[in-house]
mmCIF file of C-alpha atoms and ligand atoms in Angstrom:
data_model
loop_
_atom_site.group_PDB
_atom_site.id
_atom_site.type_symbol
_atom_site.label_atom_id
_atom_site.label_comp_id
_atom_site.label_asym_id
_atom_site.label_seq_id
_atom_site.Cartn_x
_atom_site.Cartn_y
_atom_site.Cartn_z
ATOM 1 C CA UNK A 164 -1.566 -62.424 10.536
ATOM 2 C CA UNK A 165 -2.704 -58.928 11.432
ATOM 3 C CA UNK A 166 -4.472 -56.899 8.845
ATOM 4 C CA UNK A 167 -3.208 -53.453 9.911
ATOM 5 C CA UNK A 168 -6.555 -51.930 9.001
ATOM 6 C CA UNK A 169 -7.409 -48.788 10.885
ATOM 7 C CA UNK A 170 -10.912 -47.508 11.252
ATOM 8 C CA UNK A 171 -10.836 -44.334 13.325
ATOM 9 C CA UNK A 172 -13.751 -42.001 14.046
ATOM 10 C CA UNK A 173 -12.506 -38.540 15.014
ATOM 11 C CA UNK A 174 -13.863 -35.298 16.307
ATOM 12 C CA UNK A 175 -12.122 -32.220 17.624
ATOM 13 C CA UNK A 176 -13.407 -30.886 20.948
ATOM 14 C CA UNK A 177 -13.792 -27.136 21.519
ATOM 15 C CA UNK A 178 -10.455 -27.037 23.366
ATOM 16 C CA UNK A 179 -8.547 -28.539 20.410
ATOM 17 C CA UNK A 180 -8.255 -32.022 21.922
ATOM 18 C CA UNK A 181 -8.882 -34.752 19.353
ATOM 19 C CA UNK A 182 -11.280 -37.501 20.438
ATOM 20 C CA UNK A 183 -10.814 -40.815 18.608
ATOM 21 C CA UNK A 184 -12.707 -44.052 18.681
ATOM 22 C CA UNK A 185 -10.549 -46.756 17.119
ATOM 23 C CA UNK A 186 -11.879 -49.990 15.666
ATOM 24 C CA UNK A 187 -9.352 -52.689 14.834
ATOM 25 C CA UNK A 188 -10.666 -55.423 12.607
ATOM 26 C CA UNK A 189 -10.000 -59.109 13.055
ATOM 27 C CA UNK A 190 -11.551 -62.293 14.300
ATOM 28 C CA UNK A 191 -13.072 -61.817 17.663
ATOM 29 C CA UNK A 192 -13.192 -65.335 19.019
ATOM 30 C CA UNK A 193 -10.432 -65.556 21.613
ATOM 31 C CA UNK A 194 -11.585 -68.411 23.854
ATOM 32 C CA UNK A 195 -13.511 -71.648 23.565
ATOM 33 C CA UNK A 196 -17.092 -71.218 24.692
ATOM 34 C CA UNK A 197 -16.670 -73.284 27.893
ATOM 35 C CA UNK A 198 -14.013 -70.953 29.335
ATOM 36 C CA UNK A 199 -15.000 -67.830 31.228
ATOM 37 C CA UNK A 200 -14.335 -64.559 29.450
ATOM 38 C CA UNK A 201 -12.261 -61.930 31.271
ATOM 39 C CA UNK A 202 -13.192 -58.356 30.470
ATOM 40 C CA UNK A 203 -10.816 -55.580 31.470
ATOM 41 C CA UNK A 204 -11.371 -51.838 31.598
ATOM 42 C CA UNK A 205 -7.975 -50.248 30.868
ATOM 43 C CA UNK A 206 -6.756 -46.698 31.449
ATOM 44 C CA UNK A 207 -3.656 -44.941 30.076
ATOM 45 C CA UNK A 208 -2.495 -41.382 30.851
ATOM 46 C CA UNK A 209 1.321 -41.511 30.977
ATOM 47 C CA UNK A 210 2.017 -38.672 28.542
ATOM 48 C CA UNK A 211 -0.263 -36.568 26.323
ATOM 49 C CA UNK A 212 -2.965 -39.098 25.447
ATOM 50 C CA UNK A 213 -5.883 -39.776 27.789
ATOM 51 C CA UNK A 214 -7.147 -43.220 26.843
ATOM 52 C CA UNK A 215 -9.625 -45.861 27.983
ATOM 53 C CA UNK A 216 -10.478 -49.223 26.448
ATOM 54 C CA UNK A 217 -12.428 -52.391 27.120
ATOM 55 C CA UNK A 218 -10.529 -55.557 26.190
ATOM 56 C CA UNK A 219 -11.780 -59.135 26.415
ATOM 57 C CA UNK A 220 -9.375 -62.017 27.048
ATOM 58 C CA UNK A 221 -6.350 -59.842 26.365
ATOM 59 C CA UNK A 222 -6.775 -59.785 22.613
ATOM 60 C CA UNK A 223 -10.274 -58.726 21.663
ATOM 61 C CA UNK A 224 -10.791 -54.961 21.713
ATOM 62 C CA UNK A 225 -14.407 -54.050 22.449
ATOM 63 C CA UNK A 226 -13.653 -50.321 22.505
ATOM 64 C CA UNK A 227 -10.551 -48.137 22.239
ATOM 65 C CA UNK A 228 -10.946 -44.433 23.026
ATOM 66 C CA UNK A 229 -8.029 -42.004 22.686
ATOM 67 C CA UNK A 230 -8.213 -38.324 23.543
ATOM 68 C CA UNK A 231 -5.082 -36.771 22.044
ATOM 69 C CA UNK A 232 -3.706 -33.453 23.282
ATOM 70 C CA UNK A 233 -0.995 -33.254 20.595
ATOM 71 C CA UNK A 234 -2.448 -30.093 19.053
ATOM 72 C CA UNK A 235 -2.319 -28.291 22.434
ATOM 73 C CA UNK A 236 1.381 -29.037 22.947
ATOM 74 C CA UNK A 237 2.423 -28.339 19.356
ATOM 75 C CA UNK A 238 2.632 -24.589 19.957
ATOM 76 C CA UNK A 239 5.204 -25.202 22.731
ATOM 77 C CA UNK A 240 7.289 -27.580 20.593
ATOM 78 C CA UNK A 241 6.840 -30.485 23.018
ATOM 79 C CA UNK A 242 4.694 -31.856 25.838
ATOM 80 C CA UNK A 243 4.108 -29.409 28.727
ATOM 81 C CA UNK A 244 3.591 -31.701 31.751
ATOM 82 C CA UNK A 245 1.328 -29.308 33.687
ATOM 83 C CA UNK A 246 -1.026 -28.834 30.726
ATOM 84 C CA UNK A 247 -1.037 -32.595 30.098
ATOM 85 C CA UNK A 248 -2.084 -33.367 33.694
ATOM 86 C CA UNK A 249 -4.859 -30.778 33.711
ATOM 87 C CA UNK A 250 -6.281 -32.041 30.419
ATOM 88 C CA UNK A 251 -6.174 -35.641 31.650
ATOM 89 C CA UNK A 252 -8.297 -34.586 34.632
ATOM 90 C CA UNK A 253 -10.829 -32.945 32.300
ATOM 91 C CA UNK A 254 -10.975 -35.804 29.795
ATOM 92 C CA UNK A 255 -10.631 -39.020 31.738
ATOM 93 C CA UNK A 256 -14.213 -39.529 32.893
ATOM 94 C CA UNK A 257 -15.506 -38.900 29.362
ATOM 95 C CA UNK A 258 -13.032 -41.420 27.958
ATOM 96 C CA UNK A 259 -14.016 -44.116 30.478
ATOM 97 C CA UNK A 260 -17.724 -43.500 29.847
ATOM 98 C CA UNK A 261 -17.227 -43.653 26.074
ATOM 99 C CA UNK A 262 -15.147 -46.838 26.349
ATOM 100 C CA UNK A 263 -17.842 -48.592 28.409
ATOM 101 C CA UNK A 264 -20.672 -47.389 26.231
ATOM 102 C CA UNK A 265 -18.989 -48.329 22.927
ATOM 103 C CA UNK A 266 -18.220 -51.766 24.341
ATOM 104 C CA UNK A 267 -21.883 -52.109 25.329
ATOM 105 C CA UNK A 268 -20.823 -52.714 28.948
ATOM 106 C CA UNK A 269 -21.339 -51.251 32.344
ATOM 107 C CA UNK A 270 -19.022 -51.533 35.321
ATOM 108 C CA UNK A 271 -20.737 -54.732 36.507
ATOM 109 C CA UNK A 272 -19.557 -56.523 33.347
ATOM 110 C CA UNK A 273 -15.927 -55.659 34.067
ATOM 111 C CA UNK A 274 -13.668 -58.226 35.787
ATOM 112 C CA UNK A 275 -10.712 -55.943 36.551
ATOM 113 C CA UNK A 276 -9.431 -52.411 36.101
ATOM 114 C CA UNK A 277 -5.956 -52.062 34.594
ATOM 115 C CA UNK A 278 -3.944 -48.867 34.591
ATOM 116 C CA UNK A 279 -0.507 -47.653 33.517
ATOM 117 C CA UNK A 280 1.419 -46.711 36.680
ATOM 118 C CA UNK A 281 4.813 -46.007 35.069
ATOM 119 C CA UNK A 282 7.022 -44.989 33.433
ATOM 120 C CA UNK A 283 5.839 -41.547 32.337
ATOM 121 C CA UNK A 284 5.150 -38.023 33.556
ATOM 122 C CA UNK A 285 4.287 -38.255 37.238
ATOM 123 C CA UNK A 286 1.416 -35.748 37.187
ATOM 124 C CA UNK A 287 -0.062 -37.385 34.107
ATOM 125 C CA UNK A 288 0.262 -40.936 35.478
ATOM 126 C CA UNK A 289 -1.375 -39.897 38.753
ATOM 127 C CA UNK A 290 -4.607 -38.966 36.978
ATOM 128 C CA UNK A 291 -5.043 -42.430 35.471
ATOM 129 C CA UNK A 292 -3.925 -44.193 38.659
ATOM 130 C CA UNK A 293 -6.365 -42.154 40.777
ATOM 131 C CA UNK A 294 -9.219 -42.815 38.362
ATOM 132 C CA UNK A 295 -8.504 -46.555 38.336
ATOM 133 C CA UNK A 296 -8.228 -46.688 42.134
ATOM 134 C CA UNK A 297 -11.495 -44.790 42.534
ATOM 135 C CA UNK A 298 -13.285 -47.172 40.140
ATOM 136 C CA UNK A 299 -11.757 -50.206 41.831
ATOM 137 C CA UNK A 300 -12.691 -48.937 45.303
ATOM 138 C CA UNK A 301 -16.245 -48.061 44.275
ATOM 139 C CA UNK A 302 -16.940 -51.346 42.471
ATOM 140 C CA UNK A 303 -14.781 -53.761 44.467
ATOM 141 C CA UNK A 304 -13.183 -54.927 41.181
ATOM 142 C CA UNK A 305 -9.489 -55.884 41.295
ATOM 143 C CA UNK A 306 -6.887 -53.288 40.333
ATOM 144 C CA UNK A 307 -4.022 -54.239 37.998
ATOM 145 C CA UNK A 308 -0.962 -51.992 37.590
ATOM 146 C CA UNK A 309 0.611 -52.115 34.129
ATOM 147 C CA UNK A 310 4.072 -51.083 32.940
ATOM 148 C CA UNK A 311 3.682 -48.771 29.949
ATOM 149 C CA UNK A 312 6.360 -50.512 27.868
ATOM 150 C CA UNK A 313 4.838 -53.941 28.588
ATOM 151 C CA UNK A 314 1.650 -52.432 27.212
ATOM 152 C CA UNK A 315 3.422 -51.405 23.999
ATOM 153 C CA UNK A 316 4.792 -54.940 23.578
ATOM 154 C CA UNK A 317 1.335 -56.462 24.196
ATOM 155 C CA UNK A 318 -0.211 -54.332 21.416
ATOM 156 C CA UNK A 319 1.088 -57.128 19.192
ATOM 157 C CA UNK A 320 -1.254 -59.662 20.850
ATOM 158 C CA UNK A 321 -4.247 -57.579 19.855
ATOM 159 C CA UNK A 322 -3.490 -57.561 16.177
ATOM 160 C CA UNK A 323 -1.894 -61.000 15.939
ATOM 161 C CA UNK A 324 -4.175 -63.441 17.745
ATOM 162 C CA UNK A 325 -1.777 -66.323 17.045
ATOM 163 C CA UNK A 326 1.339 -64.624 18.465
ATOM 164 C CA UNK A 327 2.761 -66.261 21.562
ATOM 165 C CA UNK A 328 6.113 -65.838 23.334
ATOM 166 C CA UNK A 329 9.003 -66.360 22.968
ATOM 167 C CA UNK A 330 9.851 -63.609 20.467
ATOM 168 C CA UNK A 331 12.233 -60.689 20.022
ATOM 169 C CA UNK A 332 10.657 -57.248 20.339
ATOM 170 C CA UNK A 333 12.106 -53.891 19.372
ATOM 171 C CA UNK A 334 10.469 -51.227 21.549
ATOM 172 C CA UNK A 335 11.131 -47.715 20.268
ATOM 173 C CA UNK A 336 9.158 -44.820 21.684
ATOM 174 C CA UNK A 337 9.654 -41.229 22.819
ATOM 175 C CA UNK A 338 11.258 -42.308 26.090
ATOM 176 C CA UNK A 339 12.636 -45.799 25.360
ATOM 177 C CA UNK A 340 14.653 -47.796 22.859
ATOM 178 C CA UNK A 341 14.810 -51.351 24.117
ATOM 179 C CA UNK A 342 15.540 -54.692 22.535
ATOM 180 C CA UNK A 343 13.503 -57.100 24.606
ATOM 181 C CA UNK A 344 13.518 -60.874 24.512
ATOM 182 C CA UNK A 345 9.943 -61.762 25.493
ATOM 183 C CA UNK A 346 10.457 -65.149 27.167
ATOM 184 C CA UNK A 347 6.891 -65.622 28.303
ATOM 185 C CA UNK A 348 3.831 -63.517 29.110
ATOM 186 C CA UNK A 349 5.096 -60.765 31.408
ATOM 187 C CA UNK A 350 8.650 -62.180 31.458
ATOM 188 C CA UNK A 351 11.182 -59.941 29.750
ATOM 189 C CA UNK A 352 14.940 -59.950 29.238
ATOM 190 C CA UNK A 353 16.234 -56.560 28.189
ATOM 191 C CA UNK A 354 19.162 -57.355 25.937
ATOM 192 C CA UNK A 355 19.834 -53.856 24.644
ATOM 193 C CA UNK A 356 18.812 -50.302 25.468
ATOM 194 C CA UNK A 357 19.760 -46.763 24.633
ATOM 195 C CA UNK A 358 22.750 -45.256 26.398
ATOM 196 C CA UNK A 359 21.474 -41.707 25.833
ATOM 197 C CA UNK A 360 18.553 -40.441 23.703
ATOM 198 C CA UNK A 361 15.622 -42.697 22.835
ATOM 199 C CA UNK A 362 14.963 -43.145 19.107
ATOM 200 C CA UNK A 363 11.735 -41.110 19.250
ATOM 201 C CA UNK A 364 13.504 -38.364 21.178
ATOM 202 C CA UNK A 365 16.122 -38.162 18.394
ATOM 203 C CA UNK A 366 13.319 -37.916 15.792
ATOM 204 C CA UNK A 367 11.686 -35.116 17.814
ATOM 205 C CA UNK A 368 14.937 -33.157 18.306
ATOM 206 C CA UNK A 369 16.014 -33.443 14.676
ATOM 207 C CA UNK A 370 12.549 -32.429 13.494
ATOM 208 C CA UNK A 371 12.763 -29.316 15.658
ATOM 209 C CA UNK A 372 16.260 -28.498 14.342
ATOM 210 C CA UNK A 373 15.183 -28.690 10.707
ATOM 211 C CA UNK A 374 12.049 -26.690 11.436
ATOM 212 C CA UNK A 375 9.463 -29.442 11.004
ATOM 213 C CA UNK A 376 7.990 -28.915 14.482
ATOM 214 C CA UNK A 377 6.269 -31.259 16.931
ATOM 215 C CA UNK A 378 5.535 -34.168 16.940
ATOM 216 C CA UNK A 379 8.767 -34.902 15.123
ATOM 217 C CA UNK A 380 8.494 -38.584 14.217
ATOM 218 C CA UNK A 381 5.562 -38.457 11.801
ATOM 219 C CA UNK A 382 6.882 -35.202 10.264
ATOM 220 C CA UNK A 383 10.378 -36.611 9.609
ATOM 221 C CA UNK A 384 8.732 -39.780 8.255
ATOM 222 C CA UNK A 385 6.680 -37.718 5.770
ATOM 223 C CA UNK A 386 9.592 -35.416 4.776
ATOM 224 C CA UNK A 387 11.904 -38.407 4.283
ATOM 225 C CA UNK A 388 9.573 -39.769 1.603
ATOM 226 C CA UNK A 389 10.462 -36.710 -0.537
ATOM 227 C CA UNK A 390 14.219 -36.861 0.190
ATOM 228 C CA UNK A 391 17.316 -38.880 -0.749
ATOM 229 C CA UNK A 392 18.392 -41.194 2.113
ATOM 230 C CA UNK A 393 21.938 -41.367 0.695
ATOM 231 C CA UNK A 394 22.398 -37.599 0.284
ATOM 232 C CA UNK A 395 24.272 -37.129 3.580
ATOM 233 C CA UNK A 396 26.407 -39.673 5.387
ATOM 234 C CA UNK A 397 25.481 -39.503 9.085
ATOM 235 C CA UNK A 398 27.199 -41.783 11.668
ATOM 236 C CA UNK A 399 25.804 -45.116 12.886
ATOM 237 C CA UNK A 400 26.920 -45.554 16.486
ATOM 238 C CA UNK A 401 28.187 -48.940 17.570
ATOM 239 C CA UNK A 402 28.477 -49.026 21.359
ATOM 240 C CA UNK A 403 30.644 -52.184 21.241
ATOM 241 C CA UNK A 404 30.909 -55.360 19.165
ATOM 242 C CA UNK A 405 29.237 -57.407 21.881
ATOM 243 C CA UNK A 406 26.479 -55.009 22.866
ATOM 244 C CA UNK A 407 22.967 -54.551 21.516
ATOM 245 C CA UNK A 408 22.767 -51.116 23.161
ATOM 246 C CA UNK A 409 21.884 -48.060 21.109
ATOM 247 C CA UNK A 410 23.217 -44.511 21.124
ATOM 248 C CA UNK A 411 21.510 -41.742 19.191
ATOM 249 C CA UNK A 412 23.007 -38.586 20.687
ATOM 250 C CA UNK A 413 26.053 -38.652 18.367
ATOM 251 C CA UNK A 414 23.778 -38.902 15.354
ATOM 252 C CA UNK A 415 21.647 -36.042 16.654
ATOM 253 C CA UNK A 416 24.784 -33.885 17.150
ATOM 254 C CA UNK A 417 26.007 -34.781 13.646
ATOM 255 C CA UNK A 418 22.717 -33.516 12.195
ATOM 256 C CA UNK A 419 22.939 -30.300 14.263
ATOM 257 C CA UNK A 420 26.591 -29.772 13.161
ATOM 258 C CA UNK A 421 25.642 -30.329 9.545
ATOM 259 C CA UNK A 422 22.894 -27.704 9.829
ATOM 260 C CA UNK A 423 25.171 -25.198 11.645
ATOM 261 C CA UNK A 424 27.967 -25.566 9.118
ATOM 262 C CA UNK A 425 25.586 -25.099 6.213
ATOM 263 C CA UNK A 426 24.213 -21.989 7.896
ATOM 264 C CA UNK A 427 27.705 -20.542 8.483
ATOM 265 C CA UNK A 428 28.608 -21.132 4.847
ATOM 266 C CA UNK A 429 25.313 -19.622 3.743
ATOM 267 C CA UNK A 430 24.343 -22.857 1.993
ATOM 268 C CA UNK A 431 20.725 -23.822 1.627
ATOM 269 C CA UNK A 432 19.815 -27.164 3.176
ATOM 270 C CA UNK A 433 17.420 -29.632 1.589
ATOM 271 C CA UNK A 434 15.292 -30.543 4.639
ATOM 272 C CA UNK A 435 13.875 -33.626 2.983
ATOM 273 C CA UNK A 436 17.379 -34.995 2.315
ATOM 274 C CA UNK A 437 18.406 -34.331 5.936
ATOM 275 C CA UNK A 438 15.236 -36.075 7.177
ATOM 276 C CA UNK A 439 15.732 -39.058 4.850
ATOM 277 C CA UNK A 440 19.461 -39.436 5.648
ATOM 278 C CA UNK A 441 18.884 -39.128 9.414
ATOM 279 C CA UNK A 442 15.994 -41.590 9.299
ATOM 280 C CA UNK A 443 18.079 -44.084 7.336
ATOM 281 C CA UNK A 444 20.846 -43.909 9.970
ATOM 282 C CA UNK A 445 18.315 -44.662 12.761
ATOM 283 C CA UNK A 446 16.562 -47.410 10.808
ATOM 284 C CA UNK A 447 19.891 -49.064 9.877
ATOM 285 C CA UNK A 448 20.951 -49.362 13.519
ATOM 286 C CA UNK A 449 17.545 -50.474 14.829
ATOM 287 C CA UNK A 450 17.223 -53.080 12.075
ATOM 288 C CA UNK A 451 20.767 -54.383 12.380
ATOM 289 C CA UNK A 452 20.605 -54.859 16.156
ATOM 290 C CA UNK A 453 17.185 -56.485 16.003
ATOM 291 C CA UNK A 454 18.173 -58.962 13.289
ATOM 292 C CA UNK A 455 21.464 -59.852 15.037
ATOM 293 C CA UNK A 456 19.685 -60.350 18.364
ATOM 294 C CA UNK A 457 17.034 -62.586 16.769
ATOM 295 C CA UNK A 458 19.800 -64.669 15.216
ATOM 296 C CA UNK A 459 21.735 -65.048 18.465
ATOM 297 C CA UNK A 460 18.603 -65.982 20.437
ATOM 298 C CA UNK A 461 17.369 -68.326 17.683
ATOM 299 C CA UNK A 462 14.094 -66.370 17.377
ATOM 300 C CA UNK A 463 11.871 -67.070 14.429
ATOM 301 C CA UNK A 464 9.532 -64.227 15.432
ATOM 302 C CA UNK A 465 10.256 -60.484 15.578
ATOM 303 C CA UNK A 466 7.754 -57.888 16.800
ATOM 304 C CA UNK A 467 7.958 -54.104 17.019
ATOM 305 C CA UNK A 468 6.284 -51.720 19.435
ATOM 306 C CA UNK A 469 6.122 -48.058 20.505
ATOM 307 C CA UNK A 470 5.551 -44.830 18.575
ATOM 308 C CA UNK A 471 8.653 -45.198 16.368
ATOM 309 C CA UNK A 472 7.347 -48.617 15.281
ATOM 310 C CA UNK A 473 4.827 -46.713 13.161
ATOM 311 C CA UNK A 474 7.728 -45.358 11.042
ATOM 312 C CA UNK A 475 7.178 -46.367 7.417
ATOM 313 C CA UNK A 476 10.812 -46.990 6.590
ATOM 314 C CA UNK A 477 11.494 -49.060 9.742
ATOM 315 C CA UNK A 478 8.455 -51.234 9.025
ATOM 316 C CA UNK A 479 9.524 -51.805 5.417
ATOM 317 C CA UNK A 480 13.170 -52.566 6.251
ATOM 318 C CA UNK A 481 12.367 -55.046 8.994
ATOM 319 C CA UNK A 482 9.677 -56.664 6.861
ATOM 320 C CA UNK A 483 12.129 -57.231 4.025
ATOM 321 C CA UNK A 484 14.967 -58.454 6.291
ATOM 322 C CA UNK A 485 12.574 -60.867 8.036
ATOM 323 C CA UNK A 486 11.340 -62.182 4.686
ATOM 324 C CA UNK A 487 14.929 -62.810 3.564
ATOM 325 C CA UNK A 488 15.679 -64.766 6.731
ATOM 326 C CA UNK A 489 12.391 -66.661 7.033
ATOM 327 C CA UNK A 490 11.397 -64.859 10.236
ATOM 328 C CA UNK A 491 7.759 -63.976 10.980
ATOM 329 C CA UNK A 492 7.365 -60.214 11.415
ATOM 330 C CA UNK A 493 4.705 -58.638 13.648
ATOM 331 C CA UNK A 494 3.925 -54.935 13.316
ATOM 332 C CA UNK A 495 0.770 -53.553 14.917
ATOM 333 C CA UNK A 496 -1.231 -50.868 13.089
ATOM 334 C CA UNK A 497 0.297 -47.411 13.676
ATOM 335 C CA UNK A 498 -2.602 -46.435 15.964
ATOM 336 C CA UNK A 499 -1.772 -49.407 18.225
ATOM 337 C CA UNK A 500 1.962 -48.507 18.177
ATOM 338 C CA UNK A 501 1.422 -45.028 19.640
ATOM 339 C CA UNK A 502 -0.097 -44.610 23.104
ATOM 340 C CA UNK A 503 -3.511 -46.223 23.681
ATOM 341 C CA UNK A 504 -5.334 -48.085 26.435
ATOM 342 C CA UNK A 505 -6.170 -51.254 24.472
ATOM 343 C CA UNK A 506 -2.525 -52.304 24.814
ATOM 344 C CA UNK A 507 -2.771 -51.726 28.586
ATOM 345 C CA UNK A 508 -5.847 -53.988 28.644
ATOM 346 C CA UNK A 509 -3.852 -56.695 26.830
ATOM 347 C CA UNK A 510 -0.908 -56.492 29.255
ATOM 348 C CA UNK A 511 -3.277 -56.197 32.237
ATOM 349 C CA UNK A 512 -5.029 -59.427 31.247
ATOM 350 C CA UNK A 513 -1.845 -61.499 31.535
ATOM 351 C CA UNK A 514 -1.000 -59.873 34.882
ATOM 352 C CA UNK A 515 -4.530 -60.558 36.110
ATOM 353 C CA UNK A 516 -4.248 -64.238 35.107
ATOM 354 C CA UNK A 517 -1.097 -64.463 37.251
ATOM 355 C CA UNK A 518 -2.959 -62.940 40.200
ATOM 356 C CA UNK A 519 -0.843 -59.784 40.120
ATOM 357 C CA UNK A 520 -3.367 -57.341 41.504
ATOM 358 C CA UNK A 521 -2.529 -54.268 43.545
ATOM 359 C CA UNK A 522 -3.891 -52.428 46.542
ATOM 360 C CA UNK A 523 -5.160 -48.919 47.170
ATOM 361 C CA UNK A 524 -1.568 -47.872 47.893
ATOM 362 C CA UNK A 525 -0.698 -48.201 44.177
ATOM 363 C CA UNK A 526 1.256 -45.095 43.237
ATOM 364 C CA UNK A 527 2.593 -43.610 40.016
ATOM 365 C CA UNK A 528 6.248 -44.563 39.425
ATOM 366 C CA UNK A 529 7.657 -42.195 36.782
ATOM 367 C CA UNK A 530 10.881 -44.183 36.236
ATOM 368 C CA UNK A 531 9.493 -47.715 36.679
ATOM 369 C CA UNK A 532 12.011 -50.121 35.109
ATOM 370 C CA UNK A 533 10.826 -52.913 32.815
ATOM 371 C CA UNK A 534 11.024 -56.361 34.380
ATOM 372 C CA UNK A 535 11.347 -54.911 37.871
ATOM 373 C CA UNK A 536 7.750 -54.163 38.698
ATOM 374 C CA UNK A 537 7.289 -55.586 42.174
ATOM 375 C CA UNK A 538 10.602 -54.372 43.580
ATOM 376 C CA UNK A 539 9.961 -50.838 42.440
ATOM 377 C CA UNK A 540 6.387 -50.829 43.563
ATOM 378 C CA UNK A 541 7.474 -51.864 47.036
ATOM 379 C CA UNK A 542 10.584 -49.664 46.625
ATOM 380 C CA UNK A 543 11.148 -48.772 50.250
ATOM 381 C CA UNK A 544 10.585 -52.169 51.841
ATOM 382 C CA UNK A 545 12.953 -53.984 49.459
ATOM 383 C CA UNK A 546 15.976 -52.036 50.723
HETATM 384 O O1 KG4 B 223 5.004 -44.677 22.246
HETATM 385 P P1 KG4 B 223 4.708 -43.238 22.051
HETATM 386 O O2 KG4 B 223 3.400 -42.842 21.441
HETATM 387 O O3 KG4 B 223 4.851 -42.460 23.403
HETATM 388 C C1 KG4 B 223 5.845 -42.774 24.324
HETATM 389 O O4 KG4 B 223 5.641 -43.750 25.087
HETATM 390 O O5 KG4 B 223 6.902 -42.111 24.260
HETATM 391 O O6 KG4 B 223 5.922 -42.669 21.163
HETATM 392 C C2 KG4 B 223 6.007 -41.336 20.804
HETATM 393 C C3 KG4 B 223 7.275 -41.179 19.984
HETATM 394 C C4 KG4 B 223 7.560 -39.704 19.649
HETATM 395 O O7 KG4 B 223 8.920 -39.447 19.906
HETATM 396 C C5 KG4 B 223 7.230 -39.624 18.174
HETATM 397 O O8 KG4 B 223 7.982 -38.633 17.497
HETATM 398 C C6 KG4 B 223 7.592 -41.024 17.701
HETATM 399 O O9 KG4 B 223 7.138 -41.873 18.735
HETATM 400 N N1 KG4 B 223 6.908 -41.370 16.444
HETATM 401 C C7 KG4 B 223 7.555 -41.650 15.297
HETATM 402 C C8 KG4 B 223 6.541 -41.832 14.304
HETATM 403 N N2 KG4 B 223 5.315 -41.681 14.910
HETATM 404 C C9 KG4 B 223 5.562 -41.397 16.220
HETATM 405 N N3 KG4 B 223 8.867 -41.732 15.025
HETATM 406 C C10 KG4 B 223 9.213 -42.014 13.749
HETATM 407 N N4 KG4 B 223 8.312 -42.179 12.748
HETATM 408 C C11 KG4 B 223 6.980 -42.107 12.976
HETATM 409 N N5 KG4 B 223 6.104 -42.286 11.993
HETATM 410 ZN ZN1 ZN B 224 4.281 -44.993 24.808
#
């Protein structure tokens, strides 16, 4: 199983953007020698990371370059879409060049160009989509459009070479909280999703309320390690007995009320206890729904994906529950859980194998639903 070893080379550019070259260890043989290798150049720019990667046969990462703008957005307390788009434009060519050069490739060695075309910030997505279209047009290489959340799920294939569908996957990121039954490559049944805030969004809002700043998830995670998770009893929302849906807005309001009441009474709040108690409430619900869903679907494999999947407590809880129930647990390294292009290369590979390539009319689709790719892409004609 995956080794979760991270080897990241970093440098900070003059403008504060952090350039990372990520090496993930593991066996590199992904095909028998008589089969033809498929090498994909992948591009991701849906939010505040500009990323490019070269991935062979969907699972072998030859290079993984991430240019993170987090530091630029921190002063505004969240991602500023206009700044994100402008930085993507500045960084994308450098990322693609670095990805090719670290992989020891040039464009002739590439079989297809994969790119995230939704969901995400429209201006940010457009930069990656335009870059991929330009490269595809100039080289004649096929263009593959990838759903960002499918990419997150496929990050598991990179680290766990033996993992094959079907499996249950909890996807928890800044914009999504989905329980997905992965039936086959590229075939997804969404069996639960958030009715309001995504889990990562709740982490970010609570972090802001307790003064930890942006990005909230990693800061709450760190603060929670110093706090008592049983200090405050926050609610765990159950949307209905039969549903695997999530709801985090009530929990977020409960934290805000707790902070307001303490302030009105002039009581000092222990931020670490609030962080730990809030985190426990989120982790309880995510874990419970995932384990129940795996049981109902008879899944012996559970995977996690998305930025929140790098949360220490969530990883530990699911690991221990899976051990108790004899279920194999798959958790990519934190750097493969947050946004990157290697995961887009993995998802793009399986789309490419199915012949799902796209034309020069590929557009960014900011609200692209999971499992509904073609209909949305051809949105107007399907009506
Ligand atoms: O998947 P991702 O990198 O971007 C989106 O597709 O949204 O997820 C970002 C989200 C943010 O809300 C961030 O606060 C959260 O993932 N996150 C975490 C942790 N690291 C990132 N949440 C909880 N604990 C963490 N360690
Ligand atoms: Zn993401």
